[in-house]
Amino acid sequence: MKFQLNRILSSSKLADDRGVALIVVLWIFIFLFVVAFDFSSSVREEAAAANRYSDETQGYYLAIAGFEQGLYDILSQTSDRGLPQSQKRSDPVDGVWREENFGAGVYRVRLVDEGGKININRVNDEALRRIFTNLGIEEPRRSTLVDSIMDWRDPDDLHRVSGAEKDYYLSLQPSYTTKNGFFDTVEDLLWVRGMTAELFHGYAEADRRPEAMSSTVGLREIFTVDSPIDRVNLRTASAEVIHALMGIPLEKSRAFVEERKKLSERSLGDLLRLLGIGSGDAALQMFIFANPSVVAIEAEGHPKDSRVARRVKGIVRMGGGRQGFELLRWMDREWGYRKEPS
């Protein structure tokens, strides 16, 4: 009996030891699985970051190539001015994106006449109110924007009824103060009371995916600080600028831009007639007709089959210096996702 009892106890102890060993082995496997999974995830993340960095670097130099192409196009157009109309090349300063394959990547570039936009440092409050009304910005935001922009520009600390001066901006988190002077860049509008990313860009700043882009007219396409004139160059003004300035429906403004392209010889009178504006109309005071003198060259590049892109922008004044142009400002702009050409 005693022998059988000892045998049973030995068997039970052996089973317990095997159970403990099995549990230990299972925990070791779980630990190794977690470590291996974490390591593989880290490797994937680092590989993705390296690929993104490679795509961004390639995109940057493709964007530089696009910028150089745009600069060449506008300088070539300048050299064409003495040629007969039949020998002149098409006007590249039309705000239209042009896409080109370049090696293993793609760049696209557009040239925008800054004189074809509204100078935010020269426009008065009455014109601002009309522009925001035409863009569909309703009260009270409209008055807040107009008064705050004027307060930002004026040299004093007395705020208008719906405006804001440094006491308001210092109460924000993070705090800052007003310029009390002209805007240095059009992006400075984002600091003004009442401004939002949606209004400025035409889409949510937090979501730059192509499918998130809306048809809203962004204020960055309307205003500029680089225009050398008080009025708007009707020769190059976009449909969005005409819509904002005149209140002409956007579709009709776009139709005007398309008709403008078809005119081989153009004058201010020809363009005003296309818009339905007579010689005695007060709108005449808003426009001029001139060759572009300050041009924004925007370029974007990305490797083929990659959605990661880089964008650069340069503001150049034509006729400046021995090279035939002067670079006034240069901006490297990160761009999370490339947008399809428009």
PDB file of N, CA, C and O in Angstrom, residues 127-146 149 189 193-196 198-200 202 216-220 222-223 243-244:
ATOM      1  N   ALA A 127     -13.926  97.969 -50.823  1.00  0.00           N
ATOM      2  CA  ALA A 127     -13.683  96.924 -51.817  1.00  0.00           C
ATOM      3  C   ALA A 127     -13.583  95.557 -51.148  1.00  0.00           C
ATOM      4  O   ALA A 127     -14.075  94.554 -51.683  1.00  0.00           O
ATOM      5  N   LEU A 128     -12.955  95.498 -49.965  1.00  0.00           N
ATOM      6  CA  LEU A 128     -12.856  94.228 -49.237  1.00  0.00           C
ATOM      7  C   LEU A 128     -14.243  93.681 -48.901  1.00  0.00           C
ATOM      8  O   LEU A 128     -14.513  92.488 -49.063  1.00  0.00           O
ATOM      9  N   ARG A 129     -15.119  94.567 -48.449  1.00  0.00           N
ATOM     10  CA  ARG A 129     -16.469  94.127 -48.088  1.00  0.00           C
ATOM     11  C   ARG A 129     -17.202  93.583 -49.313  1.00  0.00           C
ATOM     12  O   ARG A 129     -17.885  92.569 -49.242  1.00  0.00           O
ATOM     13  N   ARG A 130     -17.021  94.254 -50.467  1.00  0.00           N
ATOM     14  CA  ARG A 130     -17.663  93.799 -51.692  1.00  0.00           C
ATOM     15  C   ARG A 130     -17.102  92.440 -52.125  1.00  0.00           C
ATOM     16  O   ARG A 130     -17.845  91.547 -52.547  1.00  0.00           O
ATOM     17  N   ILE A 131     -15.794  92.277 -52.009  1.00  0.00           N
ATOM     18  CA  ILE A 131     -15.153  91.015 -52.401  1.00  0.00           C
ATOM     19  C   ILE A 131     -15.664  89.868 -51.541  1.00  0.00           C
ATOM     20  O   ILE A 131     -16.035  88.800 -52.048  1.00  0.00           O
ATOM     21  N   PHE A 132     -15.706  90.060 -50.228  1.00  0.00           N
ATOM     22  CA  PHE A 132     -16.158  88.991 -49.339  1.00  0.00           C
ATOM     23  C   PHE A 132     -17.644  88.687 -49.545  1.00  0.00           C
ATOM     24  O   PHE A 132     -18.071  87.532 -49.415  1.00  0.00           O
ATOM     25  N   THR A 133     -18.422  89.711 -49.885  1.00  0.00           N
ATOM     26  CA  THR A 133     -19.838  89.495 -50.194  1.00  0.00           C
ATOM     27  C   THR A 133     -19.980  88.645 -51.455  1.00  0.00           C
ATOM     28  O   THR A 133     -20.768  87.694 -51.495  1.00  0.00           O
ATOM     29  N   ASN A 134     -19.203  88.987 -52.491  1.00  0.00           N
ATOM     30  CA  ASN A 134     -19.260  88.225 -53.737  1.00  0.00           C
ATOM     31  C   ASN A 134     -18.825  86.774 -53.546  1.00  0.00           C
ATOM     32  O   ASN A 134     -19.279  85.882 -54.265  1.00  0.00           O
ATOM     33  N   LEU A 135     -17.929  86.542 -52.576  1.00  0.00           N
ATOM     34  CA  LEU A 135     -17.453  85.185 -52.302  1.00  0.00           C
ATOM     35  C   LEU A 135     -18.403  84.400 -51.400  1.00  0.00           C
ATOM     36  O   LEU A 135     -18.139  83.242 -51.089  1.00  0.00           O
ATOM     37  N   GLY A 136     -19.490  85.044 -50.976  1.00  0.00           N
ATOM     38  CA  GLY A 136     -20.491  84.344 -50.177  1.00  0.00           C
ATOM     39  C   GLY A 136     -20.187  84.281 -48.698  1.00  0.00           C
ATOM     40  O   GLY A 136     -20.787  83.462 -47.984  1.00  0.00           O
ATOM     41  N   ILE A 137     -19.276  85.121 -48.211  1.00  0.00           N
ATOM     42  CA  ILE A 137     -18.970  85.159 -46.781  1.00  0.00           C
ATOM     43  C   ILE A 137     -20.019  86.023 -46.086  1.00  0.00           C
ATOM     44  O   ILE A 137     -20.183  87.205 -46.404  1.00  0.00           O
ATOM     45  N   GLU A 138     -20.720  85.443 -45.164  1.00  0.00           N
ATOM     46  CA  GLU A 138     -21.855  86.122 -44.541  1.00  0.00           C
ATOM     47  C   GLU A 138     -21.453  86.817 -43.248  1.00  0.00           C
ATOM     48  O   GLU A 138     -20.375  86.592 -42.687  1.00  0.00           O
ATOM     49  N   GLU A 139     -22.360  87.685 -42.787  1.00  0.00           N
ATOM     50  CA  GLU A 139     -22.180  88.345 -41.489  1.00  0.00           C
ATOM     51  C   GLU A 139     -22.380  87.320 -40.371  1.00  0.00           C
ATOM     52  O   GLU A 139     -23.131  86.363 -40.525  1.00  0.00           O
ATOM     53  N   PRO A 140     -21.723  87.484 -39.218  1.00  0.00           N
ATOM     54  CA  PRO A 140     -20.836  88.596 -38.858  1.00  0.00           C
ATOM     55  C   PRO A 140     -19.379  88.396 -39.273  1.00  0.00           C
ATOM     56  O   PRO A 140     -18.558  89.279 -39.062  1.00  0.00           O
ATOM     57  N   ARG A 141     -19.051  87.221 -39.867  1.00  0.00           N
ATOM     58  CA  ARG A 141     -17.660  86.961 -40.233  1.00  0.00           C
ATOM     59  C   ARG A 141     -17.143  87.979 -41.237  1.00  0.00           C
ATOM     60  O   ARG A 141     -15.980  88.376 -41.188  1.00  0.00           O
ATOM     61  N   ARG A 142     -18.016  88.434 -42.152  1.00  0.00           N
ATOM     62  CA  ARG A 142     -17.568  89.386 -43.171  1.00  0.00           C
ATOM     63  C   ARG A 142     -17.045  90.669 -42.525  1.00  0.00           C
ATOM     64  O   ARG A 142     -15.949  91.137 -42.857  1.00  0.00           O
ATOM     65  N   SER A 143     -17.806  91.240 -41.606  1.00  0.00           N
ATOM     66  CA  SER A 143     -17.369  92.472 -40.935  1.00  0.00           C
ATOM     67  C   SER A 143     -16.132  92.229 -40.072  1.00  0.00           C
ATOM     68  O   SER A 143     -15.242  93.084 -40.003  1.00  0.00           O
ATOM     69  N   THR A 144     -16.078  91.055 -39.437  1.00  0.00           N
ATOM     70  CA  THR A 144     -14.908  90.720 -38.619  1.00  0.00           C
ATOM     71  C   THR A 144     -13.651  90.685 -39.473  1.00  0.00           C
ATOM     72  O   THR A 144     -12.601  91.237 -39.093  1.00  0.00           O
ATOM     73  N   LEU A 145     -13.730  90.068 -40.646  1.00  0.00           N
ATOM     74  CA  LEU A 145     -12.572  89.974 -41.526  1.00  0.00           C
ATOM     75  C   LEU A 145     -12.155  91.340 -42.052  1.00  0.00           C
ATOM     76  O   LEU A 145     -10.964  91.683 -42.037  1.00  0.00           O
ATOM     77  N   VAL A 146     -13.121  92.111 -42.527  1.00  0.00           N
ATOM     78  CA  VAL A 146     -12.790  93.432 -43.093  1.00  0.00           C
ATOM     79  C   VAL A 146     -12.133  94.314 -42.044  1.00  0.00           C
ATOM     80  O   VAL A 146     -11.052  94.881 -42.267  1.00  0.00           O
ATOM     81  N   ILE A 149      -8.617  92.973 -40.898  1.00  0.00           N
ATOM     82  CA  ILE A 149      -7.566  93.193 -41.896  1.00  0.00           C
ATOM     83  C   ILE A 149      -7.116  94.651 -41.879  1.00  0.00           C
ATOM     84  O   ILE A 149      -5.913  94.947 -41.917  1.00  0.00           O
ATOM     85  N   LEU A 189      -2.410  86.361 -43.696  1.00  0.00           N
ATOM     86  CA  LEU A 189      -3.855  86.478 -43.463  1.00  0.00           C
ATOM     87  C   LEU A 189      -4.360  85.417 -42.489  1.00  0.00           C
ATOM     88  O   LEU A 189      -5.377  85.613 -41.828  1.00  0.00           O
ATOM     89  N   ARG A 193      -7.888  87.769 -37.215  1.00  0.00           N
ATOM     90  CA  ARG A 193      -9.126  87.330 -36.557  1.00  0.00           C
ATOM     91  C   ARG A 193     -10.215  87.051 -37.603  1.00  0.00           C
ATOM     92  O   ARG A 193     -10.419  87.838 -38.531  1.00  0.00           O
ATOM     93  N   GLY A 194     -10.880  85.931 -37.454  1.00  0.00           N
ATOM     94  CA  GLY A 194     -11.966  85.561 -38.354  1.00  0.00           C
ATOM     95  C   GLY A 194     -11.540  84.686 -39.516  1.00  0.00           C
ATOM     96  O   GLY A 194     -12.388  84.087 -40.178  1.00  0.00           O
ATOM     97  N   MET A 195     -10.230  84.601 -39.771  1.00  0.00           N
ATOM     98  CA  MET A 195      -9.743  83.787 -40.885  1.00  0.00           C
ATOM     99  C   MET A 195      -9.673  82.317 -40.472  1.00  0.00           C
ATOM    100  O   MET A 195      -9.345  81.989 -39.330  1.00  0.00           O
ATOM    101  N   THR A 196      -9.985  81.432 -41.421  1.00  0.00           N
ATOM    102  CA  THR A 196      -9.876  79.991 -41.200  1.00  0.00           C
ATOM    103  C   THR A 196      -9.091  79.366 -42.348  1.00  0.00           C
ATOM    104  O   THR A 196      -8.954  79.964 -43.419  1.00  0.00           O
ATOM    105  N   GLU A 198     -10.039  76.873 -44.095  1.00  0.00           N
ATOM    106  CA  GLU A 198     -10.979  76.600 -45.185  1.00  0.00           C
ATOM    107  C   GLU A 198     -11.151  77.821 -46.073  1.00  0.00           C
ATOM    108  O   GLU A 198     -11.186  77.713 -47.307  1.00  0.00           O
ATOM    109  N   LEU A 199     -11.297  79.002 -45.465  1.00  0.00           N
ATOM    110  CA  LEU A 199     -11.445  80.234 -46.242  1.00  0.00           C
ATOM    111  C   LEU A 199     -10.181  80.550 -47.031  1.00  0.00           C
ATOM    112  O   LEU A 199     -10.243  80.938 -48.202  1.00  0.00           O
ATOM    113  N   PHE A 200      -9.039  80.384 -46.397  1.00  0.00           N
ATOM    114  CA  PHE A 200      -7.786  80.787 -47.032  1.00  0.00           C
ATOM    115  C   PHE A 200      -7.380  79.826 -48.149  1.00  0.00           C
ATOM    116  O   PHE A 200      -7.028  80.250 -49.251  1.00  0.00           O
ATOM    117  N   GLY A 202      -9.305  77.136 -49.322  1.00  0.00           N
ATOM    118  CA  GLY A 202     -10.385  76.551 -50.093  1.00  0.00           C
ATOM    119  C   GLY A 202     -10.639  75.109 -49.709  1.00  0.00           C
ATOM    120  O   GLY A 202     -11.440  74.421 -50.312  1.00  0.00           O
ATOM    121  N   THR A 216     -14.487  75.356 -53.262  1.00  0.00           N
ATOM    122  CA  THR A 216     -14.518  76.685 -52.668  1.00  0.00           C
ATOM    123  C   THR A 216     -13.330  77.513 -53.156  1.00  0.00           C
ATOM    124  O   THR A 216     -12.219  77.011 -53.259  1.00  0.00           O
ATOM    125  N   VAL A 217     -13.602  78.802 -53.448  1.00  0.00           N
ATOM    126  CA  VAL A 217     -12.538  79.693 -53.886  1.00  0.00           C
ATOM    127  C   VAL A 217     -11.704  80.080 -52.675  1.00  0.00           C
ATOM    128  O   VAL A 217     -12.210  80.677 -51.721  1.00  0.00           O
ATOM    129  N   GLY A 218     -10.421  79.722 -52.671  1.00  0.00           N
ATOM    130  CA  GLY A 218      -9.548  80.074 -51.563  1.00  0.00           C
ATOM    131  C   GLY A 218      -9.017  81.491 -51.708  1.00  0.00           C
ATOM    132  O   GLY A 218      -8.699  81.947 -52.811  1.00  0.00           O
ATOM    133  N   LEU A 219      -8.919  82.196 -50.595  1.00  0.00           N
ATOM    134  CA  LEU A 219      -8.455  83.585 -50.623  1.00  0.00           C
ATOM    135  C   LEU A 219      -7.004  83.679 -51.080  1.00  0.00           C
ATOM    136  O   LEU A 219      -6.575  84.718 -51.578  1.00  0.00           O
ATOM    137  N   ARG A 220      -6.221  82.600 -50.935  1.00  0.00           N
ATOM    138  CA  ARG A 220      -4.825  82.615 -51.395  1.00  0.00           C
ATOM    139  C   ARG A 220      -4.740  82.747 -52.913  1.00  0.00           C
ATOM    140  O   ARG A 220      -3.695  83.120 -53.445  1.00  0.00           O
ATOM    141  N   ILE A 222      -6.891  84.668 -54.549  1.00  0.00           N
ATOM    142  CA  ILE A 222      -7.496  85.977 -54.848  1.00  0.00           C
ATOM    143  C   ILE A 222      -6.538  87.113 -54.538  1.00  0.00           C
ATOM    144  O   ILE A 222      -6.405  88.070 -55.310  1.00  0.00           O
ATOM    145  N   PHE A 223      -5.863  87.022 -53.387  1.00  0.00           N
ATOM    146  CA  PHE A 223      -5.051  88.130 -52.891  1.00  0.00           C
ATOM    147  C   PHE A 223      -3.563  87.886 -53.101  1.00  0.00           C
ATOM    148  O   PHE A 223      -3.110  86.749 -53.251  1.00  0.00           O
ATOM    149  N   HIS A 243     -14.598  86.963 -60.444  1.00  0.00           N
ATOM    150  CA  HIS A 243     -15.804  86.662 -59.669  1.00  0.00           C
ATOM    151  C   HIS A 243     -15.805  87.432 -58.352  1.00  0.00           C
ATOM    152  O   HIS A 243     -16.809  88.024 -57.961  1.00  0.00           O
ATOM    153  N   ALA A 244     -14.673  87.435 -57.659  1.00  0.00           N
ATOM    154  CA  ALA A 244     -14.589  88.119 -56.369  1.00  0.00           C
ATOM    155  C   ALA A 244     -14.699  89.630 -56.525  1.00  0.00           C
ATOM    156  O   ALA A 244     -15.360  90.303 -55.723  1.00  0.00           O
TER     157      ALA A 244
END
